[in-house]
C-alpha cells in the first residue's frame, strides 16, 4: 500500500531510488565514463591529461571537482576544429545514428551526435520528463515546438512522446499558428508542448483562427520550455487562464539530452529525471566552488554525461542559474527540483546589480492590464556590464492612448526599482510592436534600438 | 553468381519476387484487408454493402474492378463527418501511435493515422524507396523536405532513413536556406532529399551562403519528390549539373504511405517498391476501366491498401497520371516503373487540349539561357477548362533587357505550340519575379494575375 495516487508515480523507478543509492550509481557510471573518454575522446584525453586526472583518481563524487570545467567556448572551438561533431566526438561515425543541432550563438550551429544507445537514453529521459509533466499513454499531444533546424524540440521530443505511448501531432511551431490551431480544433489534444510565449500567443489568436476560445479546446496540460516563461509567475498564470489548463515547465538542452528537468503538476519546480544519465552539480558561478544540494540553494548548473557515447561532456558549464525549490517530491521522488531564473549569456550587470531579463519580464507582465505585458531590455552597449540606467521598451496596453505614456512609464520604473533595485528608463511602444512569438525563442534583450516609428 | 552489382540489389527481396508470385500475395492480402474493413471500418462497411461485394467475392485481382472507387472528395467528407481520422478509421484510437497530415486542398488538412504495424510498414516502404535512389547505411542525409505541418516529408522520411541505417540531418526546408547550406558545408552529406525546385534554388545560392559552389559540397545523390520537377528533363539536368550529383525521383503520398515509387540510378523511371503493402492499378481516367501494366501504357493510378490498420483506403483515385517506363529492372526488380506527368487537380483543358503545367514547365526550362527557366500558367478562369489561349508568365533571363521581350515571347509561343499543340500568350516578367521555392510545393498555376509592377 502507498498513499501516493497513481497519477504521481514517476515514469521510472530510477526517479524514486534513495539519493545515496543514486549517488553510488552516479559514481560508478562516472568512473566508467571517464575511462571511456580516456580511451575514445581526443579532446578529453588532452584535458584530463593536462589536469593529471583519470578514472582511477575519482573515488568519490567529491573528487569530481579536481576535473576542469568544459566551457561553451571550448566546445565551439572543438566543433570548429573538427566538423561535424568536434574533437570531443568519442564514437565512430559508423555508430552515430542521429544528429541534432543547437541554435548556436552566431554563425555555425553546434551539432551533437547520438549512437543507438544514446538515442535510447535520450528517449528515456525525455519520456520521464514529459510523463512527470502529465503526458500519458494514449494522449494526443500537439507539437508546438519547432520541428526543424535540428532542434531538440523536434525529433527528440517526438521520440520521448512516442516512448510514453502517446501520439504526437507533428505540426510544429514552424507549421504556423493557423495550422496549429486548426489541428487543436480537429484533434482536441489533451496536451500541448511548446515555448511559453508562443503558446500564450496561440491562445490570444485562437478565437480568430480556430473559431473558439482556447479554453474551449479541451487542453488539460501545457508543457513549456526552451526559454524563460514557464517559471515566470505572471506568464504562467496567463497561460493557465488563457487555456484553462495546468502549465508545467521542462528544461534540458542539446548538449546533454533533450529534457532532463520537468515540473510535475504540484508545480513546485522542475524535478531532475535523469540521475543515472547525467551528473548535475550546483556551483558558485563566480568561484566555481560546488554548492551542496538543498532547498533554497542557488547557483549555476554544471553537467557531466555519465553514459554518453557520441558527444560526451564533462563538467560542462551550462550557464543556467537556478534555485533549488525542493529535495524530493510526490510519488516518492528523491531528486532535487529547481527553478531556473536566468542564463549567464543573458545576465546584465546594471550599475553593479546582477539582472536577468526574465526577472524584468516578470515585473512587467504582472502589471497587466496597465501595460500589454511584452517588453524588451535595450542593451545598447558592449558586453554585459553598463553604468547606464536599465533601458526598457514596454508595450502599451491594447487601445491605450500615447498621452498616458509618461504616467505608465513612471509606474513601471517604480515597480522595477522596488522589485529589482535597478533604475529603469522606460519607453512605451505601441501594442503589437514586437513580433509575435514563433518558431524561434523569444529574445528578451535587444542590442540595437528598433525603429520606433514602424 | 549474379551479373548484378551489389549497388543494384534492392533493399528487400519483395522487390524481386516473380510478378505472378507478388500478384498471388496481393490477392491474399486484399482478401484479408477486405474482411478487415468489413469488420472495422464504418465507411467501407457502407460502401461495400452498397456495392454488394465482400472479401469472399474477390477470387482474382480482376474482381477488384467490381469495387467502387474511393474519391478524394469522399475522404474529405469522411474526415469532416468524424474528425480527426474520418469514418474510414478502422483501428481503435488506443492503437494509433502516429498521426500525419497532408496539405489538403483548402481549409482543414487531411489527417491519417498509423498503428505500430502501419508505422513499421511505412518505414519499410520508405526505406526501400530511398535505398533504391541511393541512400546507404552510414550515409549522412541532409533533410531538405519540410519537417513540420505533419507532412510525410518530415517524420516518415526520417523514419525511412533511420530504417536504412543512414543518419538524417534534420534541418528541413523550414529550417531555412542558410541553415541547410551551412549544414551541407559542415556535414558534407552524401545525399540530400527535398523538392526539386527547392534543391535547384539551394544550389544557385550556395556560393553566397556557404562560400562554395554546390558542386564543391561533395553531394552524390539528390533524391527529389513532392512536386513535378524530378521527372522534367530540363529541371533534372539543371539539378545534376548544379550539384554534380545524380538525381533520382521518388513519389508517394499521405494516403497510402510516404514513398512507394522510387527511381534507381538507372534513371528509367520510378520502380514500385511496396507490392505487398499497396495494390496499384492503372485506369483510364475517363472511363475508369483498368489498363494492363506494360511499358508505354498511360493512365491514372488507383491504390488499395493491403495491410493498413488505421486509415485504409480501397481503390483510391490518386489523380496521378503516369506512363509506364519499364517492367522490371536492374538487380532483379520485377515491379513496374513509371514517370508521373501530371495530376488531375493540375490538368487544364485548353481549347480541347489536355495540358499539364509540368509539360509547359519542361518546355520553358529547356529554353534557358534565353529565359530564366521559371514560369507560371495563369489560369484566370473558373474550373479547369478554357476556350482562351494558354496564358503564360515567363521569367526573363538574368540581365535580359525588356525591349527583347516581344521576340523572346514569340519564341516561347512557337516552342509551346510545337511541343504541346496549344497556342500560348506569353508575358515576360523580370528575373526573380516569382518567390524562391521554400518549404511549400511550387504551384505552377496561378489563379489570379499577380501585380506585374512589383
PDB file of N, CA, C and O in Angstrom, chain B residues 113-174:
ATOM      1  N   UNK B 113      -3.950   8.216 -39.715  1.00  0.00           N
ATOM      2  CA  UNK B 113      -3.403   7.600 -38.514  1.00  0.00           C
ATOM      3  C   UNK B 113      -2.624   6.349 -38.862  1.00  0.00           C
ATOM      4  O   UNK B 113      -2.854   5.733 -39.906  1.00  0.00           O
ATOM      5  N   UNK B 114      -1.681   6.009 -37.995  1.00  0.00           N
ATOM      6  CA  UNK B 114      -0.923   4.770 -38.166  1.00  0.00           C
ATOM      7  C   UNK B 114      -0.875   4.023 -36.846  1.00  0.00           C
ATOM      8  O   UNK B 114      -0.663   4.617 -35.788  1.00  0.00           O
ATOM      9  N   UNK B 115      -1.089   2.713 -36.922  1.00  0.00           N
ATOM     10  CA  UNK B 115      -0.833   1.860 -35.767  1.00  0.00           C
ATOM     11  C   UNK B 115       0.666   1.541 -35.750  1.00  0.00           C
ATOM     12  O   UNK B 115       1.395   1.874 -36.686  1.00  0.00           O
ATOM     13  N   UNK B 116       1.096   0.846 -34.729  1.00  0.00           N
ATOM     14  CA  UNK B 116       2.510   0.438 -34.650  1.00  0.00           C
ATOM     15  C   UNK B 116       2.908  -0.352 -35.915  1.00  0.00           C
ATOM     16  O   UNK B 116       3.944  -0.104 -36.508  1.00  0.00           O
ATOM     17  N   UNK B 117       2.024  -1.268 -36.342  1.00  0.00           N
ATOM     18  CA  UNK B 117       2.335  -2.072 -37.528  1.00  0.00           C
ATOM     19  C   UNK B 117       2.324  -1.216 -38.796  1.00  0.00           C
ATOM     20  O   UNK B 117       3.163  -1.385 -39.678  1.00  0.00           O
ATOM     21  N   UNK B 118       1.380  -0.275 -38.877  1.00  0.00           N
ATOM     22  CA  UNK B 118       1.353   0.639 -40.027  1.00  0.00           C
ATOM     23  C   UNK B 118       2.678   1.408 -40.117  1.00  0.00           C
ATOM     24  O   UNK B 118       3.230   1.592 -41.200  1.00  0.00           O
ATOM     25  N   UNK B 119       3.171   1.871 -38.961  1.00  0.00           N
ATOM     26  CA  UNK B 119       4.457   2.607 -38.929  1.00  0.00           C
ATOM     27  C   UNK B 119       5.589   1.733 -39.455  1.00  0.00           C
ATOM     28  O   UNK B 119       6.426   2.193 -40.233  1.00  0.00           O
ATOM     29  N   UNK B 120       5.597   0.500 -39.010  1.00  0.00           N
ATOM     30  CA  UNK B 120       6.627  -0.437 -39.469  1.00  0.00           C
ATOM     31  C   UNK B 120       6.580  -0.570 -40.982  1.00  0.00           C
ATOM     32  O   UNK B 120       7.605  -0.532 -41.661  1.00  0.00           O
ATOM     33  N   UNK B 121       5.369  -0.737 -41.509  1.00  0.00           N
ATOM     34  CA  UNK B 121       5.217  -0.931 -42.950  1.00  0.00           C
ATOM     35  C   UNK B 121       5.622   0.326 -43.721  1.00  0.00           C
ATOM     36  O   UNK B 121       6.261   0.244 -44.770  1.00  0.00           O
ATOM     37  N   UNK B 122       5.228   1.488 -43.200  1.00  0.00           N
ATOM     38  CA  UNK B 122       5.629   2.746 -43.850  1.00  0.00           C
ATOM     39  C   UNK B 122       7.147   2.874 -43.879  1.00  0.00           C
ATOM     40  O   UNK B 122       7.733   3.245 -44.899  1.00  0.00           O
ATOM     41  N   UNK B 123       7.780   2.606 -42.742  1.00  0.00           N
ATOM     42  CA  UNK B 123       9.244   2.759 -42.675  1.00  0.00           C
ATOM     43  C   UNK B 123       9.916   1.805 -43.666  1.00  0.00           C
ATOM     44  O   UNK B 123      10.892   2.154 -44.330  1.00  0.00           O
ATOM     45  N   UNK B 124       9.356   0.614 -43.775  1.00  0.00           N
ATOM     46  CA  UNK B 124       9.905  -0.376 -44.711  1.00  0.00           C
ATOM     47  C   UNK B 124       9.781   0.116 -46.162  1.00  0.00           C
ATOM     48  O   UNK B 124      10.747   0.082 -46.922  1.00  0.00           O
ATOM     49  N   UNK B 125       8.601   0.579 -46.544  1.00  0.00           N
ATOM     50  CA  UNK B 125       8.396   1.080 -47.914  1.00  0.00           C
ATOM     51  C   UNK B 125       9.318   2.265 -48.196  1.00  0.00           C
ATOM     52  O   UNK B 125       9.955   2.338 -49.258  1.00  0.00           O
ATOM     53  N   UNK B 126       9.367   3.191 -47.250  1.00  0.00           N
ATOM     54  CA  UNK B 126      10.176   4.397 -47.454  1.00  0.00           C
ATOM     55  C   UNK B 126      11.650   4.042 -47.553  1.00  0.00           C
ATOM     56  O   UNK B 126      12.375   4.578 -48.404  1.00  0.00           O
ATOM     57  N   UNK B 127      12.081   3.109 -46.711  1.00  0.00           N
ATOM     58  CA  UNK B 127      13.477   2.677 -46.763  1.00  0.00           C
ATOM     59  C   UNK B 127      13.788   2.041 -48.116  1.00  0.00           C
ATOM     60  O   UNK B 127      14.831   2.318 -48.718  1.00  0.00           O
ATOM     61  N   UNK B 128      12.882   1.203 -48.607  1.00  0.00           N
ATOM     62  CA  UNK B 128      13.107   0.585 -49.920  1.00  0.00           C
ATOM     63  C   UNK B 128      13.265   1.654 -50.998  1.00  0.00           C
ATOM     64  O   UNK B 128      14.136   1.562 -51.865  1.00  0.00           O
ATOM     65  N   UNK B 129      12.388   2.662 -50.953  1.00  0.00           N
ATOM     66  CA  UNK B 129      12.429   3.708 -51.967  1.00  0.00           C
ATOM     67  C   UNK B 129      13.718   4.515 -51.888  1.00  0.00           C
ATOM     68  O   UNK B 129      14.391   4.737 -52.894  1.00  0.00           O
ATOM     69  N   UNK B 130      14.058   4.942 -50.694  1.00  0.00           N
ATOM     70  CA  UNK B 130      15.259   5.783 -50.546  1.00  0.00           C
ATOM     71  C   UNK B 130      16.521   4.975 -50.835  1.00  0.00           C
ATOM     72  O   UNK B 130      17.506   5.505 -51.357  1.00  0.00           O
ATOM     73  N   UNK B 131      16.477   3.702 -50.518  1.00  0.00           N
ATOM     74  CA  UNK B 131      17.621   2.827 -50.825  1.00  0.00           C
ATOM     75  C   UNK B 131      17.763   2.663 -52.337  1.00  0.00           C
ATOM     76  O   UNK B 131      18.870   2.752 -52.884  1.00  0.00           O
ATOM     77  N   UNK B 132      16.623   2.458 -53.021  1.00  0.00           N
ATOM     78  CA  UNK B 132      16.660   2.349 -54.491  1.00  0.00           C
ATOM     79  C   UNK B 132      17.322   3.581 -55.089  1.00  0.00           C
ATOM     80  O   UNK B 132      18.110   3.494 -56.031  1.00  0.00           O
ATOM     81  N   UNK B 133      17.025   4.745 -54.510  1.00  0.00           N
ATOM     82  CA  UNK B 133      17.555   6.004 -55.034  1.00  0.00           C
ATOM     83  C   UNK B 133      18.987   6.275 -54.586  1.00  0.00           C
ATOM     84  O   UNK B 133      19.563   7.287 -54.964  1.00  0.00           O
ATOM     85  N   UNK B 134      19.523   5.410 -53.754  1.00  0.00           N
ATOM     86  CA  UNK B 134      20.956   5.507 -53.484  1.00  0.00           C
ATOM     87  C   UNK B 134      21.375   5.794 -52.062  1.00  0.00           C
ATOM     88  O   UNK B 134      22.568   5.896 -51.781  1.00  0.00           O
ATOM     89  N   UNK B 135      20.458   5.929 -51.121  1.00  0.00           N
ATOM     90  CA  UNK B 135      20.868   6.133 -49.729  1.00  0.00           C
ATOM     91  C   UNK B 135      21.317   4.798 -49.150  1.00  0.00           C
ATOM     92  O   UNK B 135      20.647   3.783 -49.306  1.00  0.00           O
ATOM     93  N   UNK B 136      22.451   4.812 -48.489  1.00  0.00           N
ATOM     94  CA  UNK B 136      23.037   3.578 -47.957  1.00  0.00           C
ATOM     95  C   UNK B 136      23.335   3.724 -46.465  1.00  0.00           C
ATOM     96  O   UNK B 136      23.479   4.838 -45.958  1.00  0.00           O
ATOM     97  N   UNK B 137      23.436   2.614 -45.784  1.00  0.00           N
ATOM     98  CA  UNK B 137      23.814   2.563 -44.373  1.00  0.00           C
ATOM     99  C   UNK B 137      25.045   3.440 -44.135  1.00  0.00           C
ATOM    100  O   UNK B 137      26.013   3.370 -44.889  1.00  0.00           O
ATOM    101  N   UNK B 138      24.995   4.270 -43.108  1.00  0.00           N
ATOM    102  CA  UNK B 138      26.145   5.108 -42.765  1.00  0.00           C
ATOM    103  C   UNK B 138      26.183   6.441 -43.497  1.00  0.00           C
ATOM    104  O   UNK B 138      26.946   7.330 -43.108  1.00  0.00           O
ATOM    105  N   UNK B 139      25.349   6.608 -44.523  1.00  0.00           N
ATOM    106  CA  UNK B 139      25.325   7.895 -45.230  1.00  0.00           C
ATOM    107  C   UNK B 139      24.799   9.004 -44.329  1.00  0.00           C
ATOM    108  O   UNK B 139      23.905   8.775 -43.510  1.00  0.00           O
ATOM    109  N   UNK B 140      25.329  10.193 -44.517  1.00  0.00           N
ATOM    110  CA  UNK B 140      24.709  11.368 -43.921  1.00  0.00           C
ATOM    111  C   UNK B 140      23.774  11.965 -44.967  1.00  0.00           C
ATOM    112  O   UNK B 140      24.169  12.155 -46.112  1.00  0.00           O
ATOM    113  N   UNK B 141      22.533  12.198 -44.556  1.00  0.00           N
ATOM    114  CA  UNK B 141      21.493  12.671 -45.479  1.00  0.00           C
ATOM    115  C   UNK B 141      20.962  14.018 -44.998  1.00  0.00           C
ATOM    116  O   UNK B 141      20.430  14.115 -43.886  1.00  0.00           O
ATOM    117  N   UNK B 142      21.137  15.039 -45.810  1.00  0.00           N
ATOM    118  CA  UNK B 142      20.595  16.350 -45.443  1.00  0.00           C
ATOM    119  C   UNK B 142      19.101  16.370 -45.748  1.00  0.00           C
ATOM    120  O   UNK B 142      18.685  16.082 -46.880  1.00  0.00           O
ATOM    121  N   UNK B 143      18.319  16.732 -44.760  1.00  0.00           N
ATOM    122  CA  UNK B 143      16.861  16.696 -44.884  1.00  0.00           C
ATOM    123  C   UNK B 143      16.371  18.040 -45.413  1.00  0.00           C
ATOM    124  O   UNK B 143      16.337  19.013 -44.672  1.00  0.00           O
ATOM    125  N   UNK B 144      16.003  18.067 -46.689  1.00  0.00           N
ATOM    126  CA  UNK B 144      15.574  19.316 -47.321  1.00  0.00           C
ATOM    127  C   UNK B 144      14.080  19.394 -47.599  1.00  0.00           C
ATOM    128  O   UNK B 144      13.609  20.380 -48.145  1.00  0.00           O
ATOM    129  N   UNK B 145      13.314  18.360 -47.232  1.00  0.00           N
ATOM    130  CA  UNK B 145      11.851  18.478 -47.241  1.00  0.00           C
ATOM    131  C   UNK B 145      11.424  19.213 -45.970  1.00  0.00           C
ATOM    132  O   UNK B 145      12.181  19.290 -44.996  1.00  0.00           O
ATOM    133  N   UNK B 146      10.196  19.693 -45.968  1.00  0.00           N
ATOM    134  CA  UNK B 146       9.655  20.308 -44.762  1.00  0.00           C
ATOM    135  C   UNK B 146       9.561  19.279 -43.636  1.00  0.00           C
ATOM    136  O   UNK B 146       9.123  18.158 -43.853  1.00  0.00           O
ATOM    137  N   UNK B 147      10.016  19.668 -42.432  1.00  0.00           N
ATOM    138  CA  UNK B 147       9.930  18.778 -41.269  1.00  0.00           C
ATOM    139  C   UNK B 147       8.597  18.946 -40.539  1.00  0.00           C
ATOM    140  O   UNK B 147       8.277  18.160 -39.660  1.00  0.00           O
ATOM    141  N   UNK B 148       7.867  20.010 -40.821  1.00  0.00           N
ATOM    142  CA  UNK B 148       6.730  20.375 -39.965  1.00  0.00           C
ATOM    143  C   UNK B 148       5.399  20.153 -40.653  1.00  0.00           C
ATOM    144  O   UNK B 148       5.319  19.499 -41.683  1.00  0.00           O
ATOM    145  N   UNK B 149       4.359  20.660 -40.066  1.00  0.00           N
ATOM    146  CA  UNK B 149       2.974  20.627 -40.592  1.00  0.00           C
ATOM    147  C   UNK B 149       2.397  19.216 -40.656  1.00  0.00           C
ATOM    148  O   UNK B 149       1.349  19.010 -41.269  1.00  0.00           O
ATOM    149  N   UNK B 150       3.101  18.236 -40.104  1.00  0.00           N
ATOM    150  CA  UNK B 150       2.603  16.864 -40.174  1.00  0.00           C
ATOM    151  C   UNK B 150       2.857  16.216 -41.521  1.00  0.00           C
ATOM    152  O   UNK B 150       2.395  15.105 -41.771  1.00  0.00           O
ATOM    153  N   UNK B 151       3.594  16.906 -42.397  1.00  0.00           N
ATOM    154  CA  UNK B 151       3.810  16.378 -43.751  1.00  0.00           C
ATOM    155  C   UNK B 151       4.633  15.085 -43.708  1.00  0.00           C
ATOM    156  O   UNK B 151       5.534  14.925 -42.885  1.00  0.00           O
ATOM    157  N   UNK B 152       4.368  14.205 -44.678  1.00  0.00           N
ATOM    158  CA  UNK B 152       5.115  12.949 -44.715  1.00  0.00           C
ATOM    159  C   UNK B 152       6.582  13.172 -45.097  1.00  0.00           C
ATOM    160  O   UNK B 152       7.410  12.289 -44.896  1.00  0.00           O
ATOM    161  N   UNK B 153       6.891  14.336 -45.655  1.00  0.00           N
ATOM    162  CA  UNK B 153       8.301  14.649 -45.931  1.00  0.00           C
ATOM    163  C   UNK B 153       9.121  14.836 -44.660  1.00  0.00           C
ATOM    164  O   UNK B 153      10.356  14.874 -44.724  1.00  0.00           O
ATOM    165  N   UNK B 154       8.453  14.943 -43.513  1.00  0.00           N
ATOM    166  CA  UNK B 154       9.161  15.145 -42.244  1.00  0.00           C
ATOM    167  C   UNK B 154       9.462  13.833 -41.542  1.00  0.00           C
ATOM    168  O   UNK B 154      10.375  13.092 -41.918  1.00  0.00           O
ATOM    169  N   UNK B 155       8.682  13.520 -40.524  1.00  0.00           N
ATOM    170  CA  UNK B 155       8.918  12.335 -39.692  1.00  0.00           C
ATOM    171  C   UNK B 155       8.978  11.029 -40.508  1.00  0.00           C
ATOM    172  O   UNK B 155       9.903  10.239 -40.321  1.00  0.00           O
ATOM    173  N   UNK B 156       8.044  10.783 -41.437  1.00  0.00           N
ATOM    174  CA  UNK B 156       8.125   9.488 -42.152  1.00  0.00           C
ATOM    175  C   UNK B 156       9.391   9.338 -42.992  1.00  0.00           C
ATOM    176  O   UNK B 156       9.941   8.230 -43.075  1.00  0.00           O
ATOM    177  N   UNK B 157       9.862  10.413 -43.617  1.00  0.00           N
ATOM    178  CA  UNK B 157      11.124  10.322 -44.355  1.00  0.00           C
ATOM    179  C   UNK B 157      12.260  10.030 -43.365  1.00  0.00           C
ATOM    180  O   UNK B 157      13.131   9.182 -43.613  1.00  0.00           O
ATOM    181  N   UNK B 158      12.249  10.720 -42.226  1.00  0.00           N
ATOM    182  CA  UNK B 158      13.221  10.450 -41.163  1.00  0.00           C
ATOM    183  C   UNK B 158      13.216   8.968 -40.792  1.00  0.00           C
ATOM    184  O   UNK B 158      14.271   8.325 -40.664  1.00  0.00           O
ATOM    185  N   UNK B 159      12.006   8.405 -40.635  1.00  0.00           N
ATOM    186  CA  UNK B 159      11.915   7.012 -40.211  1.00  0.00           C
ATOM    187  C   UNK B 159      12.454   6.060 -41.277  1.00  0.00           C
ATOM    188  O   UNK B 159      13.055   5.034 -40.952  1.00  0.00           O
ATOM    189  N   UNK B 160      12.259   6.407 -42.552  1.00  0.00           N
ATOM    190  CA  UNK B 160      12.803   5.576 -43.624  1.00  0.00           C
ATOM    191  C   UNK B 160      14.326   5.624 -43.650  1.00  0.00           C
ATOM    192  O   UNK B 160      14.997   4.596 -43.847  1.00  0.00           O
ATOM    193  N   UNK B 161      14.865   6.812 -43.451  1.00  0.00           N
ATOM    194  CA  UNK B 161      16.326   6.971 -43.423  1.00  0.00           C
ATOM    195  C   UNK B 161      16.920   6.186 -42.257  1.00  0.00           C
ATOM    196  O   UNK B 161      17.940   5.507 -42.380  1.00  0.00           O
ATOM    197  N   UNK B 162      16.242   6.270 -41.117  1.00  0.00           N
ATOM    198  CA  UNK B 162      16.683   5.528 -39.932  1.00  0.00           C
ATOM    199  C   UNK B 162      16.654   4.024 -40.195  1.00  0.00           C
ATOM    200  O   UNK B 162      17.552   3.287 -39.787  1.00  0.00           O
ATOM    201  N   UNK B 163      15.628   3.559 -40.882  1.00  0.00           N
ATOM    202  CA  UNK B 163      15.490   2.135 -41.158  1.00  0.00           C
ATOM    203  C   UNK B 163      16.655   1.613 -42.014  1.00  0.00           C
ATOM    204  O   UNK B 163      17.121   0.498 -41.835  1.00  0.00           O
ATOM    205  N   UNK B 164      17.134   2.462 -42.931  1.00  0.00           N
ATOM    206  CA  UNK B 164      18.281   2.064 -43.751  1.00  0.00           C
ATOM    207  C   UNK B 164      19.550   1.980 -42.899  1.00  0.00           C
ATOM    208  O   UNK B 164      20.466   1.209 -43.201  1.00  0.00           O
ATOM    209  N   UNK B 165      19.582   2.756 -41.814  1.00  0.00           N
ATOM    210  CA  UNK B 165      20.795   2.847 -41.009  1.00  0.00           C
ATOM    211  C   UNK B 165      21.647   4.030 -41.440  1.00  0.00           C
ATOM    212  O   UNK B 165      22.837   4.100 -41.149  1.00  0.00           O
ATOM    213  N   UNK B 166      21.036   4.966 -42.160  1.00  0.00           N
ATOM    214  CA  UNK B 166      21.716   6.214 -42.509  1.00  0.00           C
ATOM    215  C   UNK B 166      21.360   7.274 -41.453  1.00  0.00           C
ATOM    216  O   UNK B 166      20.514   7.036 -40.597  1.00  0.00           O
ATOM    217  N   UNK B 167      22.047   8.403 -41.509  1.00  0.00           N
ATOM    218  CA  UNK B 167      21.863   9.448 -40.491  1.00  0.00           C
ATOM    219  C   UNK B 167      21.201  10.659 -41.136  1.00  0.00           C
ATOM    220  O   UNK B 167      21.757  11.258 -42.054  1.00  0.00           O
ATOM    221  N   UNK B 168      20.026  11.010 -40.644  1.00  0.00           N
ATOM    222  CA  UNK B 168      19.306  12.187 -41.124  1.00  0.00           C
ATOM    223  C   UNK B 168      19.876  13.420 -40.415  1.00  0.00           C
ATOM    224  O   UNK B 168      20.057  13.410 -39.201  1.00  0.00           O
ATOM    225  N   UNK B 169      20.145  14.460 -41.182  1.00  0.00           N
ATOM    226  CA  UNK B 169      20.480  15.771 -40.592  1.00  0.00           C
ATOM    227  C   UNK B 169      19.200  16.584 -40.693  1.00  0.00           C
ATOM    228  O   UNK B 169      18.867  17.121 -41.751  1.00  0.00           O
ATOM    229  N   UNK B 170      18.444  16.669 -39.587  1.00  0.00           N
ATOM    230  CA  UNK B 170      17.037  17.093 -39.674  1.00  0.00           C
ATOM    231  C   UNK B 170      16.836  18.603 -39.696  1.00  0.00           C
ATOM    232  O   UNK B 170      16.160  19.169 -38.847  1.00  0.00           O
ATOM    233  N   UNK B 171      17.419  19.268 -40.685  1.00  0.00           N
ATOM    234  CA  UNK B 171      17.264  20.727 -40.752  1.00  0.00           C
ATOM    235  C   UNK B 171      15.893  21.084 -41.319  1.00  0.00           C
ATOM    236  O   UNK B 171      15.164  21.884 -40.734  1.00  0.00           O
ATOM    237  N   UNK B 172      15.533  20.493 -42.463  1.00  0.00           N
ATOM    238  CA  UNK B 172      14.219  20.755 -43.045  1.00  0.00           C
ATOM    239  C   UNK B 172      14.199  22.008 -43.894  1.00  0.00           C
ATOM    240  O   UNK B 172      14.928  22.967 -43.627  1.00  0.00           O
ATOM    241  N   UNK B 173      13.333  21.988 -44.925  1.00  0.00           N
ATOM    242  CA  UNK B 173      13.185  23.181 -45.767  1.00  0.00           C
ATOM    243  C   UNK B 173      12.759  24.362 -44.909  1.00  0.00           C
ATOM    244  O   UNK B 173      13.161  25.497 -45.157  1.00  0.00           O
ATOM    245  N   UNK B 174      11.963  24.089 -43.864  1.00  0.00           N
ATOM    246  CA  UNK B 174      11.516  25.154 -42.979  1.00  0.00           C
ATOM    247  C   UNK B 174      12.621  25.616 -42.036  1.00  0.00           C
ATOM    248  O   UNK B 174      12.458  26.597 -41.315  1.00  0.00           O
TER     249      UNK B 174
END
